[in-house]
C-alpha cells in the first residue's frame, strides 16, 4: 500500500511472491497525484486494516529543467598572499548562446582550508595548537571563523554572457584558506538558481609541515621531521627552517564549593625553550630536528619558514615527554578519563600506543580489545611516569576494533569488590564512604590512604582501524 502523508490518500498494489520470497511491483504515478511524501507499507489482507509494516518512503515533486548553465571561477588557480581576489563569471543557455545582459548577484566568504599532500601522511601543515598554545606563541591562523566578504553584490553580464568581479580582502590571509563564491540568478524556467566556485589562497609561496614520530611518550630527545613544499606539493630545497619550542605547565587546585562538592581550578603557563633547531632543508625538502629537554610534560613546537618574497608559513604540533618525571593532566569537574591513540590507523605487526589521561598517579588498568565482542583482555599497570598503553596489533583483529581501558586505583583488599563496566563515568564500591579523589596539592604519600576505602575506577574506550 502507498499512502500520502498529508491527505491520507491510499493506493493499493497487489504483490506476487516467487519461490525465493521476493516480490516486484511497479506503480505508475497518476498525473493528478498530490505532491509530497509517500509511505510504503506492507499489509496482509487477512489482518484487515491493522498489522501494517512501513518499509520505505519516497517523494513526488515537480522538476523543472534549468535553462542556463554557467560557472564561477578564479582568474588564477591559486593565489599567494593576495590583497584581492578576481572572479570570472559566465552564463549561457543550455542549447547554445550567451545570456546577454543577464543580471546576477555574487556572494563570497573566506573560510579555512585543510591542505593534504600525497606522500606526506602524518605531517601537520597547520598550526595544530589549542587557543592557549596559539596565545603563548602569539600566532593566529584564523581557522576558528568564517568571514563574509561580499553579500549579494549585483553584477550585469556583458554581451557574451561574461562578467568580472573583484572581492577585496579585509586583511592578509593567515593560513591556508579559500574564497568560496556563489552566483545567484533568475532562471527562465521560473526558479532561482545558484552556482558556486572556490579559489585557494595561501599566506606564502611555500608550505611548512611537521611530524613527530612518537608524540605520546618520548624520552628526553624527540625525533621531529620538518618538510617544506611549494603550493603544488613539490619539495623545496635550501629553504630556511626555524623550530621554536615551549613547555606547557598545568597547575590544578581542588576547592570546596557550596553544597559540600569539590571543583578544580586549572592554571596554565608556558616555559619558553627558545629556538631548539635551525637550518635549511635538503634536496628532499626535509629537515631533521631533535629537541632536547630535561623536564617532562607537553612540548609545543612551532615551525617557521618563508618564501623568496619573505612571506612566512607556519606549522605546529606537540608531543609528550615522559619517563623522566611525573606528568600531570588538567582535571575537570566531570568524572571522565581520556584515551588518545597515537595514530588513526595501524597495520598488523605495529605497536598501537594509547595515552591514558587519568587523575591517578598509579593505577591498574583492565584493557580489552573488542570487535563485535571481546577479543582479548589484559591487565596492565599505569603510572604518571609513563601513562601509555602499548598493544601489538594482530591480524586477526579485523579491519576495525576498539580498545577499552578501565583504570582502578585502590590500595587494600577491599578493591576486590570493584566491578569493571563500560562508559566514561566514575563509581565506587558499596560502603566506600566520602573518600573521593584527594587534592593534587597534598603529598603523594597520602594518596593510598585516601583511596583505600573508595575504590574509584573509570572506564574509557577508543576505536582503532587496522589495515
PDB file of N, CA and C in Angstrom, residues 124-128 137-141 174-176 203-204 206-210 242 302-306 311-316:
ATOM      1  N   UNK A 124      51.683  17.511   9.765  1.00  0.00           N
ATOM      2  CA  UNK A 124      50.729  18.573  10.065  1.00  0.00           C
ATOM      3  C   UNK A 124      51.157  19.830   9.335  1.00  0.00           C
ATOM      4  N   UNK A 125      50.287  20.347   8.474  1.00  0.00           N
ATOM      5  CA  UNK A 125      50.598  21.541   7.692  1.00  0.00           C
ATOM      6  C   UNK A 125      49.866  22.772   8.220  1.00  0.00           C
ATOM      7  N   UNK A 126      49.355  22.683   9.440  1.00  0.00           N
ATOM      8  CA  UNK A 126      48.663  23.783  10.087  1.00  0.00           C
ATOM      9  C   UNK A 126      49.261  24.005  11.461  1.00  0.00           C
ATOM     10  N   UNK A 127      48.871  25.088  12.106  1.00  0.00           N
ATOM     11  CA  UNK A 127      49.249  25.320  13.499  1.00  0.00           C
ATOM     12  C   UNK A 127      48.213  24.588  14.354  1.00  0.00           C
ATOM     13  N   UNK A 128      48.520  23.340  14.685  1.00  0.00           N
ATOM     14  CA  UNK A 128      47.570  22.497  15.391  1.00  0.00           C
ATOM     15  C   UNK A 128      47.592  22.702  16.894  1.00  0.00           C
ATOM     16  N   UNK A 137      52.341  31.462  21.698  1.00  0.00           N
ATOM     17  CA  UNK A 137      53.251  31.757  20.592  1.00  0.00           C
ATOM     18  C   UNK A 137      52.875  33.040  19.850  1.00  0.00           C
ATOM     19  N   UNK A 138      51.766  33.659  20.263  1.00  0.00           N
ATOM     20  CA  UNK A 138      51.291  34.898  19.622  1.00  0.00           C
ATOM     21  C   UNK A 138      51.084  34.702  18.124  1.00  0.00           C
ATOM     22  N   UNK A 139      50.430  33.603  17.760  1.00  0.00           N
ATOM     23  CA  UNK A 139      50.112  33.326  16.364  1.00  0.00           C
ATOM     24  C   UNK A 139      48.607  33.194  16.223  1.00  0.00           C
ATOM     25  N   UNK A 140      48.098  33.550  15.069  1.00  0.00           N
ATOM     26  CA  UNK A 140      46.675  33.451  14.760  1.00  0.00           C
ATOM     27  C   UNK A 140      46.550  33.030  13.311  1.00  0.00           C
ATOM     28  N   UNK A 141      46.085  31.795  13.109  1.00  0.00           N
ATOM     29  CA  UNK A 141      45.949  31.301  11.740  1.00  0.00           C
ATOM     30  C   UNK A 141      44.536  31.485  11.204  1.00  0.00           C
ATOM     31  N   UNK A 174      46.008  34.422   6.973  1.00  0.00           N
ATOM     32  CA  UNK A 174      46.970  33.980   7.985  1.00  0.00           C
ATOM     33  C   UNK A 174      47.263  32.493   7.911  1.00  0.00           C
ATOM     34  N   UNK A 175      46.503  31.772   7.144  1.00  0.00           N
ATOM     35  CA  UNK A 175      46.714  30.347   6.999  1.00  0.00           C
ATOM     36  C   UNK A 175      46.109  29.853   5.699  1.00  0.00           C
ATOM     37  N   UNK A 176      46.239  28.570   5.376  1.00  0.00           N
ATOM     38  CA  UNK A 176      45.619  28.035   4.165  1.00  0.00           C
ATOM     39  C   UNK A 176      44.117  28.304   4.172  1.00  0.00           C
ATOM     40  N   UNK A 203      49.053  31.934   2.462  1.00  0.00           N
ATOM     41  CA  UNK A 203      49.768  33.085   3.013  1.00  0.00           C
ATOM     42  C   UNK A 203      51.197  33.202   2.511  1.00  0.00           C
ATOM     43  N   UNK A 204      51.729  32.110   1.931  1.00  0.00           N
ATOM     44  CA  UNK A 204      53.113  32.101   1.470  1.00  0.00           C
ATOM     45  C   UNK A 204      53.234  31.204   0.253  1.00  0.00           C
ATOM     46  N   UNK A 206      55.355  28.930  -0.010  1.00  0.00           N
ATOM     47  CA  UNK A 206      55.802  27.624   0.474  1.00  0.00           C
ATOM     48  C   UNK A 206      54.883  27.190   1.614  1.00  0.00           C
ATOM     49  N   UNK A 207      54.892  25.897   1.886  1.00  0.00           N
ATOM     50  CA  UNK A 207      54.074  25.307   2.935  1.00  0.00           C
ATOM     51  C   UNK A 207      54.994  24.533   3.873  1.00  0.00           C
ATOM     52  N   UNK A 208      54.833  24.746   5.177  1.00  0.00           N
ATOM     53  CA  UNK A 208      55.635  24.040   6.174  1.00  0.00           C
ATOM     54  C   UNK A 208      54.828  22.892   6.761  1.00  0.00           C
ATOM     55  N   UNK A 209      55.483  21.760   6.980  1.00  0.00           N
ATOM     56  CA  UNK A 209      54.858  20.600   7.607  1.00  0.00           C
ATOM     57  C   UNK A 209      55.763  20.028   8.678  1.00  0.00           C
ATOM     58  N   UNK A 210      55.180  19.447   9.718  1.00  0.00           N
ATOM     59  CA  UNK A 210      55.945  18.905  10.823  1.00  0.00           C
ATOM     60  C   UNK A 210      55.347  17.569  11.229  1.00  0.00           C
ATOM     61  N   UNK A 242      63.136  27.246  11.021  1.00  0.00           N
ATOM     62  CA  UNK A 242      63.370  27.545  12.432  1.00  0.00           C
ATOM     63  C   UNK A 242      62.291  26.865  13.255  1.00  0.00           C
ATOM     64  N   UNK A 302      56.751  24.954  17.086  1.00  0.00           N
ATOM     65  CA  UNK A 302      56.276  25.824  16.019  1.00  0.00           C
ATOM     66  C   UNK A 302      57.364  25.932  14.959  1.00  0.00           C
ATOM     67  N   UNK A 303      57.029  25.574  13.712  1.00  0.00           N
ATOM     68  CA  UNK A 303      57.957  25.626  12.582  1.00  0.00           C
ATOM     69  C   UNK A 303      57.673  26.896  11.786  1.00  0.00           C
ATOM     70  N   UNK A 304      58.744  27.576  11.428  1.00  0.00           N
ATOM     71  CA  UNK A 304      58.613  28.805  10.652  1.00  0.00           C
ATOM     72  C   UNK A 304      59.552  28.754   9.465  1.00  0.00           C
ATOM     73  N   UNK A 305      59.017  29.072   8.282  1.00  0.00           N
ATOM     74  CA  UNK A 305      59.812  29.169   7.074  1.00  0.00           C
ATOM     75  C   UNK A 305      59.259  30.324   6.240  1.00  0.00           C
ATOM     76  N   UNK A 306      59.917  30.664   5.159  1.00  0.00           N
ATOM     77  CA  UNK A 306      59.486  31.792   4.340  1.00  0.00           C
ATOM     78  C   UNK A 306      59.845  31.536   2.882  1.00  0.00           C
ATOM     79  N   UNK A 311      57.308  36.016   2.636  1.00  0.00           N
ATOM     80  CA  UNK A 311      56.032  35.604   3.218  1.00  0.00           C
ATOM     81  C   UNK A 311      56.249  34.378   4.106  1.00  0.00           C
ATOM     82  N   UNK A 312      55.743  34.438   5.329  1.00  0.00           N
ATOM     83  CA  UNK A 312      56.019  33.409   6.339  1.00  0.00           C
ATOM     84  C   UNK A 312      54.940  32.330   6.297  1.00  0.00           C
ATOM     85  N   UNK A 313      55.381  31.082   6.437  1.00  0.00           N
ATOM     86  CA  UNK A 313      54.482  29.931   6.567  1.00  0.00           C
ATOM     87  C   UNK A 313      54.769  29.250   7.896  1.00  0.00           C
ATOM     88  N   UNK A 314      53.709  28.867   8.612  1.00  0.00           N
ATOM     89  CA  UNK A 314      53.844  28.275   9.938  1.00  0.00           C
ATOM     90  C   UNK A 314      53.174  26.915   9.986  1.00  0.00           C
ATOM     91  N   UNK A 315      53.663  26.079  10.882  1.00  0.00           N
ATOM     92  CA  UNK A 315      53.048  24.792  11.194  1.00  0.00           C
ATOM     93  C   UNK A 315      53.421  24.451  12.625  1.00  0.00           C
ATOM     94  N   UNK A 316      52.522  23.782  13.320  1.00  0.00           N
ATOM     95  CA  UNK A 316      52.802  23.478  14.716  1.00  0.00           C
ATOM     96  C   UNK A 316      52.165  22.191  15.165  1.00  0.00           C
TER      97      UNK A 316
END
